[in-house]
mmCIF file with all atom_site columns, C-alpha atoms in Angstrom:
data_model
loop_
_atom_site.group_PDB
_atom_site.id
_atom_site.type_symbol
_atom_site.label_atom_id
_atom_site.label_alt_id
_atom_site.label_comp_id
_atom_site.label_asym_id
_atom_site.label_entity_id
_atom_site.label_seq_id
_atom_site.pdbx_PDB_ins_code
_atom_site.Cartn_x
_atom_site.Cartn_y
_atom_site.Cartn_z
_atom_site.occupancy
_atom_site.B_iso_or_equiv
_atom_site.pdbx_formal_charge
_atom_site.auth_seq_id
_atom_site.auth_comp_id
_atom_site.auth_asym_id
_atom_site.auth_atom_id
_atom_site.pdbx_PDB_model_num
ATOM 1   C CA . MET A 1 1   ? 106.872 117.707 92.014  1.00 0.00 ? 1   MET A CA 1
ATOM 2   C CA . LEU A 1 2   ? 108.760 114.614 90.885  1.00 0.00 ? 2   LEU A CA 1
ATOM 3   C CA . LYS A 1 3   ? 108.952 114.060 87.168  1.00 0.00 ? 3   LYS A CA 1
ATOM 4   C CA . LYS A 1 4   ? 107.132 110.884 86.203  1.00 0.00 ? 4   LYS A CA 1
ATOM 5   C CA . LEU A 1 5   ? 109.635 108.336 85.010  1.00 0.00 ? 5   LEU A CA 1
ATOM 6   C CA . PRO A 1 6   ? 108.969 106.350 81.832  1.00 0.00 ? 6   PRO A CA 1
ATOM 7   C CA . PHE A 1 7   ? 108.329 102.642 81.938  1.00 0.00 ? 7   PHE A CA 1
ATOM 8   C CA . ILE A 1 8   ? 107.112 99.894  79.646  1.00 0.00 ? 8   ILE A CA 1
ATOM 9   C CA . VAL A 1 9   ? 105.282 96.725  80.581  1.00 0.00 ? 9   VAL A CA 1
ATOM 10  C CA . LEU A 1 10  ? 107.081 94.129  78.503  1.00 0.00 ? 10  LEU A CA 1
ATOM 11  C CA . LEU A 1 11  ? 105.251 90.990  79.499  1.00 0.00 ? 11  LEU A CA 1
ATOM 12  C CA . PHE A 1 12  ? 102.198 89.966  81.452  1.00 0.00 ? 12  PHE A CA 1
ATOM 13  C CA . LEU A 1 13  ? 102.093 86.168  81.403  1.00 0.00 ? 13  LEU A CA 1
ATOM 14  C CA . SER A 1 14  ? 98.879  84.538  80.201  1.00 0.00 ? 14  SER A CA 1
ATOM 15  C CA . PHE A 1 15  ? 98.288  82.606  83.411  1.00 0.00 ? 15  PHE A CA 1
ATOM 16  C CA . ALA A 1 16  ? 98.660  85.827  85.375  1.00 0.00 ? 16  ALA A CA 1
ATOM 17  C CA . ALA A 1 17  ? 95.532  87.278  83.771  1.00 0.00 ? 17  ALA A CA 1
ATOM 18  C CA . LYS A 1 18  ? 93.488  84.613  85.529  1.00 0.00 ? 18  LYS A CA 1
ATOM 19  C CA . ALA A 1 19  ? 95.109  85.264  88.884  1.00 0.00 ? 19  ALA A CA 1
ATOM 20  C CA . GLN A 1 20  ? 93.291  88.479  89.688  1.00 0.00 ? 20  GLN A CA 1
ATOM 21  C CA . ASP A 1 21  ? 90.277  90.572  88.749  1.00 0.00 ? 21  ASP A CA 1
ATOM 22  C CA . ARG A 1 22  ? 92.356  93.753  88.537  1.00 0.00 ? 22  ARG A CA 1
ATOM 23  C CA . PRO A 1 23  ? 95.928  94.004  87.232  1.00 0.00 ? 23  PRO A CA 1
ATOM 24  C CA . ILE A 1 24  ? 98.759  94.579  89.668  1.00 0.00 ? 24  ILE A CA 1
ATOM 25  C CA . LYS A 1 25  ? 99.876  98.207  89.382  1.00 0.00 ? 25  LYS A CA 1
ATOM 26  C CA . ILE A 1 26  ? 103.531 99.228  89.577  1.00 0.00 ? 26  ILE A CA 1
ATOM 27  C CA . ILE A 1 27  ? 104.119 102.776 90.825  1.00 0.00 ? 27  ILE A CA 1
ATOM 28  C CA . ASP A 1 28  ? 107.401 104.482 91.609  1.00 0.00 ? 28  ASP A CA 1
ATOM 29  C CA . GLU A 1 29  ? 108.629 106.956 94.196  1.00 0.00 ? 29  GLU A CA 1
ATOM 30  C CA . GLN A 1 30  ? 112.014 108.689 94.143  1.00 0.00 ? 30  GLN A CA 1
ATOM 31  C CA . VAL A 1 31  ? 113.733 109.464 97.446  1.00 0.00 ? 31  VAL A CA 1
ATOM 32  C CA . LYS A 1 32  ? 117.144 111.130 96.975  1.00 0.00 ? 32  LYS A CA 1
ATOM 33  C CA . ASN A 1 33  ? 119.202 108.714 94.868  1.00 0.00 ? 33  ASN A CA 1
ATOM 34  C CA . ARG A 1 34  ? 116.837 105.773 95.199  1.00 0.00 ? 34  ARG A CA 1
ATOM 35  C CA . LEU A 1 35  ? 113.838 104.798 93.143  1.00 0.00 ? 35  LEU A CA 1
ATOM 36  C CA . PHE A 1 36  ? 111.360 102.589 94.977  1.00 0.00 ? 36  PHE A CA 1
ATOM 37  C CA . LEU A 1 37  ? 108.956 100.453 92.957  1.00 0.00 ? 37  LEU A CA 1
ATOM 38  C CA . TYR A 1 38  ? 105.701 99.493  94.654  1.00 0.00 ? 38  TYR A CA 1
ATOM 39  C CA . ALA A 1 39  ? 103.287 96.734  93.678  1.00 0.00 ? 39  ALA A CA 1
ATOM 40  C CA . VAL A 1 40  ? 99.673  97.690  94.365  1.00 0.00 ? 40  VAL A CA 1
ATOM 41  C CA . ASN A 1 41  ? 97.166  94.854  94.702  1.00 0.00 ? 41  ASN A CA 1
ATOM 42  C CA . GLU A 1 42  ? 93.604  96.156  94.352  1.00 0.00 ? 42  GLU A CA 1
ATOM 43  C CA . ASN A 1 43  ? 92.108  92.676  94.558  1.00 0.00 ? 43  ASN A CA 1
ATOM 44  C CA . GLU A 1 44  ? 90.427  91.154  97.585  1.00 0.00 ? 44  GLU A CA 1
ATOM 45  C CA . LYS A 1 45  ? 92.834  88.212  97.710  1.00 0.00 ? 45  LYS A CA 1
ATOM 46  C CA . ASP A 1 46  ? 96.556  87.801  98.328  1.00 0.00 ? 46  ASP A CA 1
ATOM 47  C CA . LEU A 1 47  ? 98.829  87.396  95.313  1.00 0.00 ? 47  LEU A CA 1
ATOM 48  C CA . ASP A 1 48  ? 102.467 86.446  94.797  1.00 0.00 ? 48  ASP A CA 1
ATOM 49  C CA . VAL A 1 49  ? 104.295 88.771  92.405  1.00 0.00 ? 49  VAL A CA 1
ATOM 50  C CA . MET A 1 50  ? 107.775 88.620  90.861  1.00 0.00 ? 50  MET A CA 1
ATOM 51  C CA . ILE A 1 51  ? 109.239 91.601  89.035  1.00 0.00 ? 51  ILE A CA 1
ATOM 52  C CA . THR A 1 52  ? 112.259 91.669  86.719  1.00 0.00 ? 52  THR A CA 1
ATOM 53  C CA . VAL A 1 53  ? 113.535 95.175  85.976  1.00 0.00 ? 53  VAL A CA 1
ATOM 54  C CA . THR A 1 54  ? 115.799 96.254  83.120  1.00 0.00 ? 54  THR A CA 1
ATOM 55  C CA . GLY A 1 55  ? 116.827 99.667  81.867  1.00 0.00 ? 55  GLY A CA 1
ATOM 56  C CA . THR A 1 56  ? 119.443 102.388 82.135  1.00 0.00 ? 56  THR A CA 1
ATOM 57  C CA . GLY A 1 57  ? 120.545 105.058 84.573  1.00 0.00 ? 57  GLY A CA 1
ATOM 58  C CA . PHE A 1 58  ? 120.391 102.902 87.699  1.00 0.00 ? 58  PHE A CA 1
ATOM 59  C CA . ARG A 1 59  ? 121.953 99.984  89.534  1.00 0.00 ? 59  ARG A CA 1
ATOM 60  C CA . GLN A 1 60  ? 120.135 97.150  91.307  1.00 0.00 ? 60  GLN A CA 1
ATOM 61  C CA . SER A 1 61  ? 120.813 94.009  93.272  1.00 0.00 ? 61  SER A CA 1
ATOM 62  C CA . LYS A 1 62  ? 122.157 91.129  91.200  1.00 0.00 ? 62  LYS A CA 1
ATOM 63  C CA . ALA A 1 63  ? 120.183 88.618  93.244  1.00 0.00 ? 63  ALA A CA 1
ATOM 64  C CA . LYS A 1 64  ? 117.755 86.436  91.284  1.00 0.00 ? 64  LYS A CA 1
ATOM 65  C CA . PRO A 1 65  ? 114.161 87.825  91.364  1.00 0.00 ? 65  PRO A CA 1
ATOM 66  C CA . ARG A 1 66  ? 111.848 86.076  93.819  1.00 0.00 ? 66  ARG A CA 1
ATOM 67  C CA . LEU A 1 67  ? 108.124 85.979  94.397  1.00 0.00 ? 67  LEU A CA 1
ATOM 68  C CA . THR A 1 68  ? 106.898 88.522  96.929  1.00 0.00 ? 68  THR A CA 1
ATOM 69  C CA . ARG A 1 69  ? 103.581 88.268  98.758  1.00 0.00 ? 69  ARG A CA 1
ATOM 70  C CA . ILE A 1 70  ? 101.299 91.226  98.050  1.00 0.00 ? 70  ILE A CA 1
ATOM 71  C CA . PRO A 1 71  ? 98.382  90.961  100.510 1.00 0.00 ? 71  PRO A CA 1
ATOM 72  C CA . ALA A 1 72  ? 94.855  91.823  99.416  1.00 0.00 ? 72  ALA A CA 1
ATOM 73  C CA . THR A 1 73  ? 94.215  95.569  98.988  1.00 0.00 ? 73  THR A CA 1
ATOM 74  C CA . SER A 1 74  ? 97.782  96.525  99.816  1.00 0.00 ? 74  SER A CA 1
ATOM 75  C CA . LYS A 1 75  ? 100.890 98.299  98.550  1.00 0.00 ? 75  LYS A CA 1
ATOM 76  C CA . VAL A 1 76  ? 104.347 96.707  98.918  1.00 0.00 ? 76  VAL A CA 1
ATOM 77  C CA . ASN A 1 77  ? 107.839 97.987  98.107  1.00 0.00 ? 77  ASN A CA 1
ATOM 78  C CA . ILE A 1 78  ? 108.847 95.251  95.700  1.00 0.00 ? 78  ILE A CA 1
ATOM 79  C CA . LYS A 1 79  ? 112.081 96.688  94.248  1.00 0.00 ? 79  LYS A CA 1
ATOM 80  C CA . SER A 1 80  ? 114.650 99.388  95.042  1.00 0.00 ? 80  SER A CA 1
ATOM 81  C CA . LEU A 1 81  ? 116.903 100.921 92.396  1.00 0.00 ? 81  LEU A CA 1
ATOM 82  C CA . ILE A 1 82  ? 119.981 103.096 92.988  1.00 0.00 ? 82  ILE A CA 1
ATOM 83  C CA . ILE A 1 83  ? 120.033 106.033 90.576  1.00 0.00 ? 83  ILE A CA 1
ATOM 84  C CA . GLU A 1 84  ? 123.434 106.649 89.010  1.00 0.00 ? 84  GLU A CA 1
ATOM 85  C CA . ARG A 1 85  ? 124.846 110.130 89.545  1.00 0.00 ? 85  ARG A CA 1
ATOM 86  C CA . GLY A 1 86  ? 123.848 112.537 86.789  1.00 0.00 ? 86  GLY A CA 1
ATOM 87  C CA . LYS A 1 87  ? 121.641 109.946 85.089  1.00 0.00 ? 87  LYS A CA 1
ATOM 88  C CA . THR A 1 88  ? 117.908 109.822 84.456  1.00 0.00 ? 88  THR A CA 1
ATOM 89  C CA . PRO A 1 89  ? 116.553 106.348 85.219  1.00 0.00 ? 89  PRO A CA 1
ATOM 90  C CA . ASN A 1 90  ? 114.517 104.641 82.509  1.00 0.00 ? 90  ASN A CA 1
ATOM 91  C CA . TYR A 1 91  ? 113.149 101.241 83.401  1.00 0.00 ? 91  TYR A CA 1
ATOM 92  C CA . GLU A 1 92  ? 111.099 98.433  81.923  1.00 0.00 ? 92  GLU A CA 1
ATOM 93  C CA . TYR A 1 93  ? 109.708 95.487  83.814  1.00 0.00 ? 93  TYR A CA 1
ATOM 94  C CA . GLU A 1 94  ? 108.256 92.024  83.467  1.00 0.00 ? 94  GLU A CA 1
ATOM 95  C CA . LEU A 1 95  ? 105.659 90.791  85.950  1.00 0.00 ? 95  LEU A CA 1
ATOM 96  C CA . VAL A 1 96  ? 104.709 87.297  87.002  1.00 0.00 ? 96  VAL A CA 1
ATOM 97  C CA . VAL A 1 97  ? 101.517 87.188  89.075  1.00 0.00 ? 97  VAL A CA 1
ATOM 98  C CA . ASN A 1 98  ? 100.356 84.032  90.802  1.00 0.00 ? 98  ASN A CA 1
ATOM 99  C CA . ASP A 1 99  ? 97.354  83.305  93.019  1.00 0.00 ? 99  ASP A CA 1
ATOM 100 C CA . SER A 1 100 ? 98.778  79.897  93.957  1.00 0.00 ? 100 SER A CA 1
ATOM 101 C CA . LEU A 1 101 ? 100.597 81.219  96.991  1.00 0.00 ? 101 LEU A CA 1
ATOM 102 C CA . SER A 1 102 ? 104.088 79.916  97.685  1.00 0.00 ? 102 SER A CA 1
ATOM 103 C CA . ARG A 1 103 ? 105.494 79.239  101.144 1.00 0.00 ? 103 ARG A CA 1
ATOM 104 C CA . ARG A 1 104 ? 108.803 80.607  99.870  1.00 0.00 ? 104 ARG A CA 1
ATOM 105 C CA . ALA A 1 105 ? 107.417 83.991  98.809  1.00 0.00 ? 105 ALA A CA 1
ATOM 106 C CA . LEU A 1 106 ? 109.056 86.946  100.528 1.00 0.00 ? 106 LEU A CA 1
ATOM 107 C CA . LYS A 1 107 ? 106.913 88.669  103.165 1.00 0.00 ? 107 LYS A CA 1
ATOM 108 C CA . ARG A 1 108 ? 107.554 92.405  103.311 1.00 0.00 ? 108 ARG A CA 1
ATOM 109 C CA . PRO A 1 109 ? 105.924 95.290  105.184 1.00 0.00 ? 109 PRO A CA 1
ATOM 110 C CA . PHE A 1 110 ? 102.761 96.466  103.472 1.00 0.00 ? 110 PHE A CA 1
ATOM 111 C CA . GLU A 1 111 ? 100.401 99.413  103.527 1.00 0.00 ? 111 GLU A CA 1
ATOM 112 C CA . LEU A 1 112 ? 96.667  98.866  103.119 1.00 0.00 ? 112 LEU A CA 1
ATOM 113 C CA . VAL A 1 113 ? 94.959  100.749 100.300 1.00 0.00 ? 113 VAL A CA 1
ATOM 114 C CA . LYS A 1 114 ? 91.345  101.623 99.544  1.00 0.00 ? 114 LYS A CA 1
ATOM 115 C CA . ILE A 1 115 ? 89.780  100.196 96.394  1.00 0.00 ? 115 ILE A CA 1
ATOM 116 C CA . GLU A 1 116 ? 86.722  100.854 94.280  1.00 0.00 ? 116 GLU A CA 1
ATOM 117 C CA . ALA A 1 117 ? 83.855  98.434  94.835  1.00 0.00 ? 117 ALA A CA 1
ATOM 118 C CA . LYS A 1 118 ? 82.582  96.514  91.794  1.00 0.00 ? 118 LYS A CA 1
ATOM 119 C CA . ARG A 1 119 ? 80.001  99.290  91.552  1.00 0.00 ? 119 ARG A CA 1
ATOM 120 C CA . PRO A 1 120 ? 81.011  102.843 92.601  1.00 0.00 ? 120 PRO A CA 1
ATOM 121 C CA . ILE A 1 121 ? 79.367  103.819 95.904  1.00 0.00 ? 121 ILE A CA 1
ATOM 122 C CA . LEU A 1 122 ? 77.758  107.251 96.222  1.00 0.00 ? 122 LEU A CA 1
ATOM 123 C CA . ILE A 1 123 ? 75.623  108.213 99.230  1.00 0.00 ? 123 ILE A CA 1
ATOM 124 C CA . TYR A 1 124 ? 73.155  111.082 98.942  1.00 0.00 ? 124 TYR A CA 1
ATOM 125 C CA . LEU A 1 125 ? 72.758  112.716 102.344 1.00 0.00 ? 125 LEU A CA 1
ATOM 126 C CA . THR A 1 126 ? 69.434  114.041 103.561 1.00 0.00 ? 126 THR A CA 1
ATOM 127 C CA . GLU A 1 127 ? 68.611  115.944 106.747 1.00 0.00 ? 127 GLU A CA 1
ATOM 128 C CA . LYS A 1 128 ? 66.320  113.194 108.054 1.00 0.00 ? 128 LYS A CA 1
ATOM 129 C CA . CYS A 1 129 ? 68.628  110.240 107.469 1.00 0.00 ? 129 CYS A CA 1
ATOM 130 C CA . THR A 1 130 ? 69.012  108.425 110.796 1.00 0.00 ? 130 THR A CA 1
ATOM 131 C CA . THR A 1 131 ? 71.414  105.665 109.721 1.00 0.00 ? 131 THR A CA 1
ATOM 132 C CA . CYS A 1 132 ? 73.724  107.542 107.346 1.00 0.00 ? 132 CYS A CA 1
ATOM 133 C CA . ASP A 1 133 ? 76.369  108.221 110.002 1.00 0.00 ? 133 ASP A CA 1
ATOM 134 C CA . THR A 1 134 ? 76.562  104.540 110.969 1.00 0.00 ? 134 THR A CA 1
ATOM 135 C CA . LEU A 1 135 ? 76.845  103.390 107.368 1.00 0.00 ? 135 LEU A CA 1
ATOM 136 C CA . ILE A 1 136 ? 79.495  106.004 106.575 1.00 0.00 ? 136 ILE A CA 1
ATOM 137 C CA . ALA A 1 137 ? 81.508  105.032 109.662 1.00 0.00 ? 137 ALA A CA 1
ATOM 138 C CA . SER A 1 138 ? 81.466  101.391 108.538 1.00 0.00 ? 138 SER A CA 1
ATOM 139 C CA . LEU A 1 139 ? 82.569  102.341 105.033 1.00 0.00 ? 139 LEU A CA 1
ATOM 140 C CA . GLU A 1 140 ? 85.403  104.466 106.408 1.00 0.00 ? 140 GLU A CA 1
ATOM 141 C CA . GLU A 1 141 ? 86.713  101.370 108.208 1.00 0.00 ? 141 GLU A CA 1
ATOM 142 C CA . SER A 1 142 ? 86.269  99.177  105.134 1.00 0.00 ? 142 SER A CA 1
ATOM 143 C CA . ILE A 1 143 ? 88.521  98.609  102.143 1.00 0.00 ? 143 ILE A CA 1
ATOM 144 C CA . TYR A 1 144 ? 86.191  100.492 99.804  1.00 0.00 ? 144 TYR A CA 1
ATOM 145 C CA . LEU A 1 145 ? 86.293  103.984 98.368  1.00 0.00 ? 145 LEU A CA 1
ATOM 146 C CA . PHE A 1 146 ? 83.028  105.907 98.443  1.00 0.00 ? 146 PHE A CA 1
ATOM 147 C CA . LYS A 1 147 ? 81.647  109.405 97.990  1.00 0.00 ? 147 LYS A CA 1
ATOM 148 C CA . THR A 1 148 ? 78.960  111.433 99.730  1.00 0.00 ? 148 THR A CA 1
ATOM 149 C CA . GLU A 1 149 ? 76.934  114.339 98.401  1.00 0.00 ? 149 GLU A CA 1
ATOM 150 C CA . LYS A 1 150 ? 74.175  116.427 99.920  1.00 0.00 ? 150 LYS A CA 1
ATOM 151 C CA . LEU A 1 151 ? 70.997  115.667 98.034  1.00 0.00 ? 151 LEU A CA 1
ATOM 152 C CA . SER A 1 152 ? 70.076  119.356 98.274  1.00 0.00 ? 152 SER A CA 1
ATOM 153 C CA . ASP A 1 153 ? 73.158  120.120 96.162  1.00 0.00 ? 153 ASP A CA 1
ATOM 154 C CA . GLN A 1 154 ? 71.866  117.837 93.378  1.00 0.00 ? 154 GLN A CA 1
ATOM 155 C CA . PRO A 1 155 ? 68.528  119.392 92.318  1.00 0.00 ? 155 PRO A CA 1
ATOM 156 C CA . LYS A 1 156 ? 68.046  117.091 89.309  1.00 0.00 ? 156 LYS A CA 1
ATOM 157 C CA . MET A 1 157 ? 68.502  113.956 91.417  1.00 0.00 ? 157 MET A CA 1
ATOM 158 C CA . GLU A 1 158 ? 66.309  115.425 94.164  1.00 0.00 ? 158 GLU A CA 1
ATOM 159 C CA . ALA A 1 159 ? 63.548  116.136 91.638  1.00 0.00 ? 159 ALA A CA 1
ATOM 160 C CA . TYR A 1 160 ? 63.881  112.629 90.183  1.00 0.00 ? 160 TYR A CA 1
ATOM 161 C CA . LEU A 1 161 ? 63.623  110.987 93.611  1.00 0.00 ? 161 LEU A CA 1
ATOM 162 C CA . THR A 1 162 ? 60.723  113.212 94.642  1.00 0.00 ? 162 THR A CA 1
ATOM 163 C CA . LYS A 1 163 ? 58.798  112.090 91.564  1.00 0.00 ? 163 LYS A CA 1
ATOM 164 C CA . SER A 1 164 ? 59.839  108.424 91.851  1.00 0.00 ? 164 SER A CA 1
ATOM 165 C CA . LEU A 1 165 ? 58.841  108.147 95.510  1.00 0.00 ? 165 LEU A CA 1
ATOM 166 C CA . ALA A 1 166 ? 55.724  110.319 95.339  1.00 0.00 ? 166 ALA A CA 1
ATOM 167 C CA . ASN A 1 167 ? 53.316  107.352 95.393  1.00 0.00 ? 167 ASN A CA 1
ATOM 168 C CA . SER A 1 168 ? 55.400  105.104 97.624  1.00 0.00 ? 168 SER A CA 1
ATOM 169 C CA . ALA A 1 169 ? 54.777  104.284 101.284 1.00 0.00 ? 169 ALA A CA 1
ATOM 170 C CA . THR A 1 170 ? 57.663  106.588 102.194 1.00 0.00 ? 170 THR A CA 1
ATOM 171 C CA . PRO A 1 171 ? 57.945  109.753 100.075 1.00 0.00 ? 171 PRO A CA 1
ATOM 172 C CA . LEU A 1 172 ? 61.288  111.493 99.847  1.00 0.00 ? 172 LEU A CA 1
ATOM 173 C CA . GLU A 1 173 ? 60.530  114.095 102.519 1.00 0.00 ? 173 GLU A CA 1
ATOM 174 C CA . SER A 1 174 ? 59.849  111.290 105.033 1.00 0.00 ? 174 SER A CA 1
ATOM 175 C CA . LEU A 1 175 ? 62.764  109.052 104.087 1.00 0.00 ? 175 LEU A CA 1
ATOM 176 C CA . THR A 1 176 ? 65.114  108.264 106.985 1.00 0.00 ? 176 THR A CA 1
ATOM 177 C CA . THR A 1 177 ? 67.300  105.683 105.235 1.00 0.00 ? 177 THR A CA 1
ATOM 178 C CA . PRO A 1 178 ? 70.391  106.420 103.106 1.00 0.00 ? 178 PRO A CA 1
ATOM 179 C CA . ILE A 1 179 ? 69.932  106.992 99.389  1.00 0.00 ? 179 ILE A CA 1
ATOM 180 C CA . LEU A 1 180 ? 72.601  105.008 97.578  1.00 0.00 ? 180 LEU A CA 1
ATOM 181 C CA . ASN A 1 181 ? 73.734  105.264 93.991  1.00 0.00 ? 181 ASN A CA 1
ATOM 182 C CA . LEU A 1 182 ? 75.566  102.040 93.123  1.00 0.00 ? 182 LEU A CA 1
ATOM 183 C CA . GLY A 1 183 ? 76.998  102.411 89.659  1.00 0.00 ? 183 GLY A CA 1
ATOM 184 C CA . GLY A 1 184 ? 73.942  104.314 88.433  1.00 0.00 ? 184 GLY A CA 1
ATOM 185 C CA . LYS A 1 185 ? 71.289  102.263 90.245  1.00 0.00 ? 185 LYS A CA 1
ATOM 186 C CA . ILE A 1 186 ? 69.402  103.985 93.082  1.00 0.00 ? 186 ILE A CA 1
ATOM 187 C CA . PHE A 1 187 ? 68.493  102.190 96.320  1.00 0.00 ? 187 PHE A CA 1
ATOM 188 C CA . VAL A 1 188 ? 66.564  103.547 99.319  1.00 0.00 ? 188 VAL A CA 1
ATOM 189 C CA . ASP A 1 189 ? 66.183  100.291 101.277 1.00 0.00 ? 189 ASP A CA 1
ATOM 190 C CA . ILE A 1 190 ? 69.802  99.799  102.411 1.00 0.00 ? 190 ILE A CA 1
ATOM 191 C CA . GLU A 1 191 ? 70.514  100.740 106.023 1.00 0.00 ? 191 GLU A CA 1
ATOM 192 C CA . THR A 1 192 ? 73.578  98.735  107.093 1.00 0.00 ? 192 THR A CA 1
ATOM 193 C CA . TYR A 1 193 ? 77.022  97.927  105.731 1.00 0.00 ? 193 TYR A CA 1
ATOM 194 C CA . GLU A 1 194 ? 76.098  94.240  105.583 1.00 0.00 ? 194 GLU A CA 1
ATOM 195 C CA . GLN A 1 195 ? 73.030  95.009  103.465 1.00 0.00 ? 195 GLN A CA 1
ATOM 196 C CA . LEU A 1 196 ? 75.176  97.142  101.186 1.00 0.00 ? 196 LEU A CA 1
ATOM 197 C CA . MET A 1 197 ? 77.682  94.312  100.656 1.00 0.00 ? 197 MET A CA 1
ATOM 198 C CA . ASP A 1 198 ? 74.846  91.873  99.891  1.00 0.00 ? 198 ASP A CA 1
ATOM 199 C CA . LYS A 1 199 ? 73.357  94.292  97.370  1.00 0.00 ? 199 LYS A CA 1
ATOM 200 C CA . LEU A 1 200 ? 76.717  94.761  95.629  1.00 0.00 ? 200 LEU A CA 1
ATOM 201 C CA . LYS A 1 201 ? 77.000  91.001  95.230  1.00 0.00 ? 201 LYS A CA 1
ATOM 202 C CA . GLU A 1 202 ? 73.486  90.823  93.780  1.00 0.00 ? 202 GLU A CA 1
ATOM 203 C CA . ILE A 1 203 ? 74.118  93.412  91.083  1.00 0.00 ? 203 ILE A CA 1
ATOM 204 C CA . GLU A 1 204 ? 77.607  92.309  89.984  1.00 0.00 ? 204 GLU A CA 1
#
């Protein structure tokens, strides 16, 4: 297991805070004598990011830092450092983040990443659910992280839903729609991915 390398965020410019809902993350990965820094954009919009790295125990290109396009929900190798022989790299960085996209920003290969929705998505599975598989398949193709649990493995939740739906038109034992927990709120009337996205917007 690679030892996590220390870093310090020196500066996050004030205008950058308005450029995204979630901060750009910088993660590192060491491969032999190189340390790759990746910018992870967990927002649903493209951003331009410029990183300036300082520190000890490594060498880097002397070229002037430039803005790099980090597409929505993606991970991009934004900087490569060469580790000096026998040294332990210690780096600090400054970030500039801009949502006013520049035509001159570098375009690099990127890897899509999954992100949390504004409300965590948890699907309780029941034996009679007829649309769960379709909804799960759509979520698997989406940008969002989600979890599934068998309702039978959650006796407290099962008892709560049994009581809550006892006098409804569709009691729990007859329910064929997914049971969704969206950040602590329970919904039994969502069948499709589109309905789920609309509901998430409503409860933001």
